[in-house]
Amino acid sequence: MNLSGVWDWSFFWDSFGFFIRTVAPFLLIIVAIVAVGMLLLVVIRAVKASRE
């Protein structure tokens, strides 16, 4: 069964690439916020542990 005529793969990959290029900066901002939050949590826990 040949499905090459059913799906337009070049259009699919072009649309997917456009979506990734559009969303990537915002996704990186979210990842950076989460990473900084985790780093602050580790630092706060280390300071609390050193004071005990």
Coordinates of C-alpha atoms in Angstrom, one line a residue:
M1 CA 0.0 0.0 0.0
N2 CA 1.5 3.3 -1.1
L3 CA 0.6 6.2 1.2
S4 CA 2.9 8.8 -0.4
G5 CA 0.0 10.4 -2.2
V6 CA -2.1 10.7 1.0
W7 CA 0.4 12.7 3.0
D8 CA 2.3 15.8 1.8
W9 CA 5.4 15.2 3.8
S10 CA 7.3 18.3 2.6
F11 CA 4.4 20.5 3.8
F12 CA 4.3 18.6 7.1
W13 CA 8.0 19.0 7.8
D14 CA 7.9 22.6 6.7
S15 CA 5.0 23.3 9.0
F16 CA 6.7 21.4 11.9
G17 CA 9.9 23.3 11.4
F18 CA 8.1 26.6 11.4
F19 CA 6.3 25.6 14.6
I20 CA 9.6 24.6 16.3
R21 CA 11.3 27.8 15.2
T22 CA 8.4 29.9 16.5
V23 CA 8.0 28.1 19.9
A24 CA 11.7 27.4 20.7
P25 CA 12.6 30.8 22.2
F26 CA 9.6 30.7 24.5
L27 CA 10.4 27.2 25.5
L28 CA 13.9 28.1 26.3
I29 CA 12.7 31.0 28.5
I30 CA 10.5 28.5 30.4
V31 CA 13.4 26.0 30.8
A32 CA 15.7 28.8 32.0
I33 CA 13.2 29.9 34.6
V34 CA 12.8 26.4 35.9
A35 CA 16.5 25.8 36.0
V36 CA 17.1 29.1 37.9
G37 CA 14.4 28.1 40.4
M38 CA 15.9 24.7 41.0
L39 CA 19.4 26.3 41.5
L40 CA 18.0 28.7 44.0
L41 CA 16.3 25.9 45.8
V42 CA 19.6 24.0 46.1
V43 CA 21.4 27.1 47.4
I44 CA 18.7 27.8 50.0
R45 CA 18.7 24.2 51.2
A46 CA 22.5 24.3 51.4
V47 CA 22.4 27.5 53.5
K48 CA 19.8 26.1 55.8
A49 CA 21.8 22.9 56.2
S50 CA 25.0 24.8 57.0
R51 CA 23.3 26.9 59.8
E52 CA 21.9 23.8 61.6

